[in-house]
Amino acid sequence: MLKRATYVLLCLTFALTFAACGGRKEDEEEETVAKPAQSTAAASAPAAAAAPAAGGATITGKVAFTGTAPAKEQIKMDADAYCKGAHAEPVYTQEVVVNPNGTLQWVLVYVKEGVTGSYPPPATPVTLDQKGCEYHPHTFGIQAGQSLKIINSDGTLHNIHALPKVNAEFNIGQPFQKMETLKKFDKAEMPVRFKCDVHKWMGAYCGVFNHPFFATTNDQGTFEIKNLPPGNYVIEAWQEKYGAQTQNVTVAGSETKTVDFSFKG
Ligand SMILES: [Cu+2]
């Protein structure tokens, strides 16, 4: 308790002097503030695709799962009393989430090839919330240059450690509840893993794209990519355990085409 208090005091002193907290490297893009997080609903919502010009084609589909689902693995949060106390029900890893309808949640689906033209990053940030000592959402897409708002909704220390290979790595301590940090990835990269150095069970993935044509499957296993200009595209579906699959699709006008995927356990 005393150690924690000392750390907090040190951080505050540091913050006043250098506007930095958590022992990270200086980074001009980074902004850390302790202020109330946005509403829970907004914070937990899957990362929405940015809004390109309306119109164009829609690609929709479902990611099915066949074979035997791996046994659900319960997360033991005993190492941190706050985390353990945040859950009345057992918590399971999200590496493979098979929905009741036999589909997969948290699959990133995106246009891998075929996008022409440039799509400036939207001004609205994508939110990654640390809540109940889990990341929300578990997988998401973001545009290169778009802000990623990292929120600590927990009354415990989280350390968000991004492990990109193309972009710059970052590692930020967020010791206070309601702390927010803004980060950006400059270049397209897929996937980028996040981990927490304090809670070994915490993990999330994002894809960084030069366009807004990406989506994450929901609890029905479906996805929707909207406003695609006419063209030939390669669509990829990526699942952290089962890897990636691609399909080709051609769209014209404002038609809707279905592209379904299936992963085998
Ligand atoms: Cu953590």
mmCIF file of C-alpha atoms and ligand atoms in Angstrom:
data_model
loop_
_atom_site.group_PDB
_atom_site.id
_atom_site.type_symbol
_atom_site.label_atom_id
_atom_site.label_comp_id
_atom_site.label_asym_id
_atom_site.label_seq_id
_atom_site.Cartn_x
_atom_site.Cartn_y
_atom_site.Cartn_z
ATOM 1 C CA MET A 1 0.000 0.000 0.000
ATOM 2 C CA LEU A 2 2.827 2.339 0.994
ATOM 3 C CA LYS A 3 4.736 1.392 -2.132
ATOM 4 C CA ARG A 4 1.741 2.196 -4.282
ATOM 5 C CA ALA A 5 1.229 5.555 -2.569
ATOM 6 C CA THR A 6 4.895 6.411 -3.071
ATOM 7 C CA TYR A 7 4.628 5.474 -6.746
ATOM 8 C CA VAL A 8 1.565 7.649 -7.182
ATOM 9 C CA LEU A 9 3.317 10.590 -5.496
ATOM 10 C CA LEU A 10 6.390 10.107 -7.645
ATOM 11 C CA CYS A 11 4.224 9.953 -10.732
ATOM 12 C CA LEU A 12 2.415 13.136 -9.807
ATOM 13 C CA THR A 13 5.684 14.981 -9.257
ATOM 14 C CA PHE A 14 6.971 13.616 -12.524
ATOM 15 C CA ALA A 15 3.757 14.478 -14.332
ATOM 16 C CA LEU A 16 3.962 18.087 -13.202
ATOM 17 C CA THR A 17 7.525 18.385 -14.400
ATOM 18 C CA PHE A 18 7.507 16.396 -17.617
ATOM 19 C CA ALA A 19 3.828 15.721 -18.296
ATOM 20 C CA ALA A 20 4.792 12.078 -18.277
ATOM 21 C CA CYS A 21 3.784 9.258 -16.035
ATOM 22 C CA GLY A 22 4.560 5.599 -15.938
ATOM 23 C CA GLY A 23 8.187 5.758 -16.951
ATOM 24 C CA ARG A 24 7.571 5.741 -20.679
ATOM 25 C CA LYS A 25 9.677 7.314 -23.358
ATOM 26 C CA GLU A 26 8.924 10.831 -24.465
ATOM 27 C CA ASP A 27 6.454 10.825 -27.302
ATOM 28 C CA GLU A 28 4.988 13.913 -28.860
ATOM 29 C CA GLU A 29 1.934 12.081 -30.114
ATOM 30 C CA GLU A 30 1.072 10.862 -26.683
ATOM 31 C CA GLU A 31 -1.361 12.584 -24.383
ATOM 32 C CA THR A 32 -2.204 11.236 -20.990
ATOM 33 C CA VAL A 33 -4.910 12.759 -18.857
ATOM 34 C CA ALA A 34 -6.853 11.607 -15.839
ATOM 35 C CA LYS A 35 -10.423 12.480 -16.614
ATOM 36 C CA PRO A 36 -13.734 10.643 -16.623
ATOM 37 C CA ALA A 37 -13.929 8.038 -19.362
ATOM 38 C CA GLN A 38 -16.729 8.183 -21.863
ATOM 39 C CA SER A 39 -19.903 6.245 -21.266
ATOM 40 C CA THR A 40 -19.484 2.523 -20.747
ATOM 41 C CA ALA A 41 -21.542 1.777 -23.830
ATOM 42 C CA ALA A 42 -19.250 3.829 -26.038
ATOM 43 C CA ALA A 43 -16.149 2.452 -24.390
ATOM 44 C CA SER A 44 -17.198 -1.192 -24.820
ATOM 45 C CA ALA A 45 -18.547 -0.923 -28.338
ATOM 46 C CA PRO A 46 -16.495 -2.720 -30.972
ATOM 47 C CA ALA A 47 -14.356 -0.365 -32.980
ATOM 48 C CA ALA A 48 -16.592 1.015 -35.670
ATOM 49 C CA ALA A 49 -15.233 1.498 -39.138
ATOM 50 C CA ALA A 50 -14.662 5.082 -40.093
ATOM 51 C CA ALA A 51 -17.232 6.687 -42.310
ATOM 52 C CA PRO A 52 -16.054 6.893 -45.921
ATOM 53 C CA ALA A 53 -18.217 8.680 -48.470
ATOM 54 C CA ALA A 54 -21.699 7.220 -48.384
ATOM 55 C CA GLY A 55 -22.832 5.002 -51.220
ATOM 56 C CA GLY A 56 -20.919 2.250 -52.880
ATOM 57 C CA ALA A 57 -21.150 -1.461 -52.298
ATOM 58 C CA THR A 58 -21.520 -3.472 -49.131
ATOM 59 C CA ILE A 59 -19.818 -6.730 -48.277
ATOM 60 C CA THR A 60 -21.479 -8.709 -45.575
ATOM 61 C CA GLY A 61 -20.900 -12.213 -44.319
ATOM 62 C CA LYS A 62 -20.591 -14.715 -41.552
ATOM 63 C CA VAL A 63 -17.585 -16.538 -40.119
ATOM 64 C CA ALA A 64 -18.552 -20.111 -39.336
ATOM 65 C CA PHE A 65 -16.739 -22.528 -37.058
ATOM 66 C CA THR A 66 -16.618 -26.284 -37.690
ATOM 67 C CA GLY A 67 -14.994 -29.108 -35.813
ATOM 68 C CA THR A 68 -14.448 -29.281 -32.094
ATOM 69 C CA ALA A 69 -14.248 -26.077 -30.120
ATOM 70 C CA PRO A 70 -11.278 -25.921 -27.755
ATOM 71 C CA ALA A 71 -12.194 -26.256 -24.075
ATOM 72 C CA LYS A 72 -13.044 -22.873 -22.566
ATOM 73 C CA GLU A 73 -10.115 -21.697 -20.497
ATOM 74 C CA GLN A 74 -11.009 -19.851 -17.326
ATOM 75 C CA ILE A 75 -8.880 -16.865 -16.361
ATOM 76 C CA LYS A 76 -7.695 -16.922 -12.769
ATOM 77 C CA MET A 77 -7.434 -13.349 -11.547
ATOM 78 C CA ASP A 78 -6.354 -14.189 -7.981
ATOM 79 C CA ALA A 79 -3.084 -12.299 -8.433
ATOM 80 C CA ASP A 80 -4.976 -8.984 -8.271
ATOM 81 C CA ALA A 81 -7.800 -8.616 -5.753
ATOM 82 C CA TYR A 82 -9.321 -5.725 -7.704
ATOM 83 C CA CYS A 83 -9.536 -7.801 -10.902
ATOM 84 C CA LYS A 84 -10.927 -10.822 -9.084
ATOM 85 C CA GLY A 85 -13.512 -8.676 -7.302
ATOM 86 C CA ALA A 86 -14.643 -7.134 -10.603
ATOM 87 C CA HIS A 87 -16.290 -10.370 -11.726
ATOM 88 C CA ALA A 88 -19.150 -12.259 -10.123
ATOM 89 C CA GLU A 89 -19.074 -14.894 -12.878
ATOM 90 C CA PRO A 90 -16.137 -16.913 -14.233
ATOM 91 C CA VAL A 91 -14.155 -15.168 -16.985
ATOM 92 C CA TYR A 92 -12.790 -17.043 -19.986
ATOM 93 C CA THR A 93 -10.018 -16.302 -22.459
ATOM 94 C CA GLN A 94 -11.147 -14.776 -25.761
ATOM 95 C CA GLU A 95 -8.588 -16.456 -28.001
ATOM 96 C CA VAL A 96 -11.380 -18.562 -29.522
ATOM 97 C CA VAL A 97 -14.956 -17.423 -28.881
ATOM 98 C CA VAL A 98 -17.492 -19.763 -30.503
ATOM 99 C CA ASN A 99 -20.936 -18.186 -30.523
ATOM 100 C CA PRO A 100 -24.038 -20.258 -29.644
ATOM 101 C CA ASN A 101 -24.973 -20.250 -33.368
ATOM 102 C CA GLY A 102 -21.711 -21.972 -34.346
ATOM 103 C CA THR A 103 -19.884 -18.887 -35.581
ATOM 104 C CA LEU A 104 -16.731 -17.108 -34.398
ATOM 105 C CA GLN A 105 -16.626 -13.769 -32.638
ATOM 106 C CA TRP A 106 -13.651 -11.359 -32.758
ATOM 107 C CA VAL A 107 -12.525 -12.250 -36.274
ATOM 108 C CA LEU A 108 -11.035 -9.251 -38.074
ATOM 109 C CA VAL A 109 -12.303 -9.020 -41.658
ATOM 110 C CA TYR A 110 -10.790 -6.439 -43.975
ATOM 111 C CA VAL A 111 -9.970 -5.542 -47.550
ATOM 112 C CA LYS A 112 -6.431 -6.783 -48.032
ATOM 113 C CA GLU A 113 -5.934 -5.787 -51.686
ATOM 114 C CA GLY A 114 -7.711 -3.641 -54.233
ATOM 115 C CA VAL A 115 -8.268 -0.345 -52.460
ATOM 116 C CA THR A 116 -7.257 2.618 -54.575
ATOM 117 C CA GLY A 117 -7.439 6.265 -53.613
ATOM 118 C CA SER A 118 -6.601 7.722 -50.262
ATOM 119 C CA TYR A 119 -8.674 7.751 -47.123
ATOM 120 C CA PRO A 120 -7.514 10.258 -44.525
ATOM 121 C CA PRO A 121 -7.862 9.031 -40.951
ATOM 122 C CA PRO A 122 -11.112 10.070 -39.258
ATOM 123 C CA ALA A 123 -10.961 12.584 -36.416
ATOM 124 C CA THR A 124 -12.880 10.277 -34.078
ATOM 125 C CA PRO A 125 -10.605 8.043 -32.029
ATOM 126 C CA VAL A 126 -10.975 4.299 -31.615
ATOM 127 C CA THR A 127 -11.333 3.380 -27.953
ATOM 128 C CA LEU A 128 -9.568 0.528 -26.202
ATOM 129 C CA ASP A 129 -10.851 0.147 -22.658
ATOM 130 C CA GLN A 130 -9.246 -1.788 -19.836
ATOM 131 C CA LYS A 131 -12.204 -2.881 -17.775
ATOM 132 C CA GLY A 132 -12.532 -5.760 -15.352
ATOM 133 C CA CYS A 133 -8.881 -6.436 -16.220
ATOM 134 C CA GLU A 134 -9.800 -7.340 -19.780
ATOM 135 C CA TYR A 135 -9.489 -5.390 -23.019
ATOM 136 C CA HIS A 136 -12.643 -4.120 -24.665
ATOM 137 C CA PRO A 137 -12.854 -4.761 -27.541
ATOM 138 C CA HIS A 138 -10.680 -7.864 -27.863
ATOM 139 C CA THR A 139 -9.932 -7.260 -31.554
ATOM 140 C CA PHE A 140 -10.494 -4.131 -33.597
ATOM 141 C CA GLY A 141 -9.415 -2.181 -36.630
ATOM 142 C CA ILE A 142 -8.010 1.325 -36.804
ATOM 143 C CA GLN A 143 -6.709 3.546 -39.584
ATOM 144 C CA ALA A 144 -3.080 4.595 -39.790
ATOM 145 C CA GLY A 145 -2.885 8.067 -38.246
ATOM 146 C CA GLN A 146 -6.179 7.705 -36.364
ATOM 147 C CA SER A 147 -6.070 8.257 -32.615
ATOM 148 C CA LEU A 148 -6.335 5.276 -30.325
ATOM 149 C CA LYS A 149 -7.816 6.313 -26.991
ATOM 150 C CA ILE A 150 -6.632 3.918 -24.289
ATOM 151 C CA ILE A 151 -8.728 4.090 -21.122
ATOM 152 C CA ASN A 152 -8.176 2.534 -17.723
ATOM 153 C CA SER A 153 -11.647 1.978 -16.234
ATOM 154 C CA ASP A 154 -10.198 -0.072 -13.380
ATOM 155 C CA GLY A 155 -9.048 0.919 -9.925
ATOM 156 C CA THR A 156 -5.788 -0.897 -10.435
ATOM 157 C CA LEU A 157 -2.563 -0.355 -12.363
ATOM 158 C CA HIS A 158 -2.549 -1.482 -15.981
ATOM 159 C CA ASN A 159 0.427 -1.339 -18.270
ATOM 160 C CA ILE A 160 -0.495 -1.276 -21.923
ATOM 161 C CA HIS A 161 2.291 -2.672 -24.035
ATOM 162 C CA ALA A 162 1.827 -2.603 -27.812
ATOM 163 C CA LEU A 163 4.069 -4.967 -29.772
ATOM 164 C CA PRO A 164 4.026 -3.857 -33.410
ATOM 165 C CA LYS A 165 6.785 -4.880 -35.831
ATOM 166 C CA VAL A 166 6.405 -2.064 -38.378
ATOM 167 C CA ASN A 167 5.203 0.777 -36.132
ATOM 168 C CA ALA A 168 6.896 2.045 -32.978
ATOM 169 C CA GLU A 169 6.471 -0.088 -29.880
ATOM 170 C CA PHE A 170 5.007 1.605 -26.808
ATOM 171 C CA ASN A 171 4.649 0.678 -23.196
ATOM 172 C CA ILE A 172 2.617 2.898 -20.891
ATOM 173 C CA GLY A 173 1.718 2.575 -17.238
ATOM 174 C CA GLN A 174 -1.773 3.758 -16.318
ATOM 175 C CA PRO A 175 -1.823 3.733 -12.511
ATOM 176 C CA PHE A 176 -5.060 5.681 -12.046
ATOM 177 C CA GLN A 177 -8.667 4.837 -12.708
ATOM 178 C CA LYS A 178 -10.160 6.904 -15.573
ATOM 179 C CA MET A 179 -6.754 7.661 -17.033
ATOM 180 C CA GLU A 180 -6.713 8.175 -20.786
ATOM 181 C CA THR A 181 -3.812 8.055 -23.232
ATOM 182 C CA LEU A 182 -3.916 8.906 -26.921
ATOM 183 C CA LYS A 183 -1.638 6.992 -29.282
ATOM 184 C CA LYS A 184 -1.356 6.556 -33.038
ATOM 185 C CA PHE A 185 0.072 3.997 -35.421
ATOM 186 C CA ASP A 186 1.616 5.695 -38.452
ATOM 187 C CA LYS A 187 1.733 2.769 -40.847
ATOM 188 C CA ALA A 188 -0.531 -0.065 -41.934
ATOM 189 C CA GLU A 189 0.246 -3.247 -40.018
ATOM 190 C CA MET A 190 -1.638 -6.450 -39.369
ATOM 191 C CA PRO A 191 -1.819 -7.689 -36.660
ATOM 192 C CA VAL A 192 -0.565 -5.659 -33.695
ATOM 193 C CA ARG A 193 -0.693 -7.380 -30.341
ATOM 194 C CA PHE A 194 -1.303 -5.640 -27.000
ATOM 195 C CA LYS A 195 -0.478 -7.078 -23.634
ATOM 196 C CA CYS A 196 -0.476 -5.942 -20.029
ATOM 197 C CA ASP A 197 2.790 -6.477 -18.199
ATOM 198 C CA VAL A 198 0.943 -6.510 -14.860
ATOM 199 C CA HIS A 199 -1.798 -9.023 -15.730
ATOM 200 C CA LYS A 200 -0.407 -11.792 -17.915
ATOM 201 C CA TRP A 201 -3.860 -12.935 -19.066
ATOM 202 C CA MET A 202 -4.697 -9.623 -20.754
ATOM 203 C CA GLY A 203 -4.349 -9.596 -24.537
ATOM 204 C CA ALA A 204 -5.879 -7.809 -27.523
ATOM 205 C CA TYR A 205 -5.163 -7.366 -31.245
ATOM 206 C CA CYS A 206 -5.709 -4.624 -33.736
ATOM 207 C CA GLY A 207 -5.221 -4.236 -37.463
ATOM 208 C CA VAL A 208 -3.916 -0.904 -38.768
ATOM 209 C CA PHE A 209 -5.167 -0.039 -42.254
ATOM 210 C CA ASN A 210 -4.727 2.721 -44.834
ATOM 211 C CA HIS A 211 -8.481 2.665 -45.490
ATOM 212 C CA PRO A 212 -11.715 2.289 -43.519
ATOM 213 C CA PHE A 213 -12.810 -1.074 -45.006
ATOM 214 C CA PHE A 214 -12.596 -3.397 -42.014
ATOM 215 C CA ALA A 215 -14.912 -4.912 -39.424
ATOM 216 C CA THR A 216 -14.926 -7.339 -36.498
ATOM 217 C CA THR A 217 -17.354 -10.247 -36.230
ATOM 218 C CA ASN A 218 -19.961 -9.879 -33.502
ATOM 219 C CA ASP A 219 -21.718 -12.361 -31.205
ATOM 220 C CA GLN A 220 -23.655 -13.619 -34.234
ATOM 221 C CA GLY A 221 -20.438 -14.149 -36.217
ATOM 222 C CA THR A 222 -21.392 -11.556 -38.817
ATOM 223 C CA PHE A 223 -19.606 -8.543 -40.243
ATOM 224 C CA GLU A 224 -20.373 -5.719 -42.655
ATOM 225 C CA ILE A 225 -18.031 -3.546 -44.699
ATOM 226 C CA LYS A 226 -19.786 -0.582 -46.285
ATOM 227 C CA ASN A 227 -19.285 2.116 -48.920
ATOM 228 C CA LEU A 228 -16.822 0.235 -51.110
ATOM 229 C CA PRO A 229 -16.149 1.807 -54.498
ATOM 230 C CA PRO A 230 -16.640 -0.525 -57.499
ATOM 231 C CA GLY A 231 -13.697 -2.857 -57.967
ATOM 232 C CA ASN A 232 -12.039 -6.223 -57.462
ATOM 233 C CA TYR A 233 -10.999 -6.910 -53.914
ATOM 234 C CA VAL A 234 -9.246 -9.519 -51.834
ATOM 235 C CA ILE A 235 -11.034 -9.915 -48.512
ATOM 236 C CA GLU A 236 -9.157 -11.462 -45.603
ATOM 237 C CA ALA A 237 -10.547 -12.882 -42.380
ATOM 238 C CA TRP A 238 -8.011 -13.223 -39.555
ATOM 239 C CA GLN A 239 -8.420 -15.190 -36.342
ATOM 240 C CA GLU A 240 -5.629 -15.124 -33.773
ATOM 241 C CA LYS A 241 -5.447 -18.918 -33.320
ATOM 242 C CA TYR A 242 -6.531 -20.172 -36.736
ATOM 243 C CA GLY A 243 -4.789 -17.624 -38.951
ATOM 244 C CA ALA A 244 -5.986 -15.923 -42.127
ATOM 245 C CA GLN A 245 -8.153 -16.871 -45.104
ATOM 246 C CA THR A 246 -8.783 -14.841 -48.229
ATOM 247 C CA GLN A 247 -11.499 -14.631 -50.849
ATOM 248 C CA ASN A 248 -11.856 -12.576 -54.015
ATOM 249 C CA VAL A 249 -14.913 -10.482 -54.655
ATOM 250 C CA THR A 250 -15.999 -8.018 -57.321
ATOM 251 C CA VAL A 251 -18.506 -5.318 -56.491
ATOM 252 C CA ALA A 252 -20.292 -2.706 -58.556
ATOM 253 C CA GLY A 253 -22.617 0.165 -57.805
ATOM 254 C CA SER A 254 -24.444 -0.034 -54.509
ATOM 255 C CA GLU A 255 -24.924 -3.797 -54.504
ATOM 256 C CA THR A 256 -24.496 -6.004 -51.449
ATOM 257 C CA LYS A 257 -22.409 -9.145 -51.796
ATOM 258 C CA THR A 258 -22.056 -11.937 -49.297
ATOM 259 C CA VAL A 259 -18.624 -13.343 -48.459
ATOM 260 C CA ASP A 260 -18.699 -16.148 -45.901
ATOM 261 C CA PHE A 261 -15.722 -17.770 -44.209
ATOM 262 C CA SER A 262 -15.321 -20.988 -42.267
ATOM 263 C CA PHE A 263 -12.594 -21.929 -39.781
ATOM 264 C CA LYS A 264 -12.044 -25.483 -38.579
ATOM 265 C CA GLY A 265 -11.117 -26.262 -34.988
HETATM 266 CU CU CU B 1 -3.523 -5.004 -16.533
#
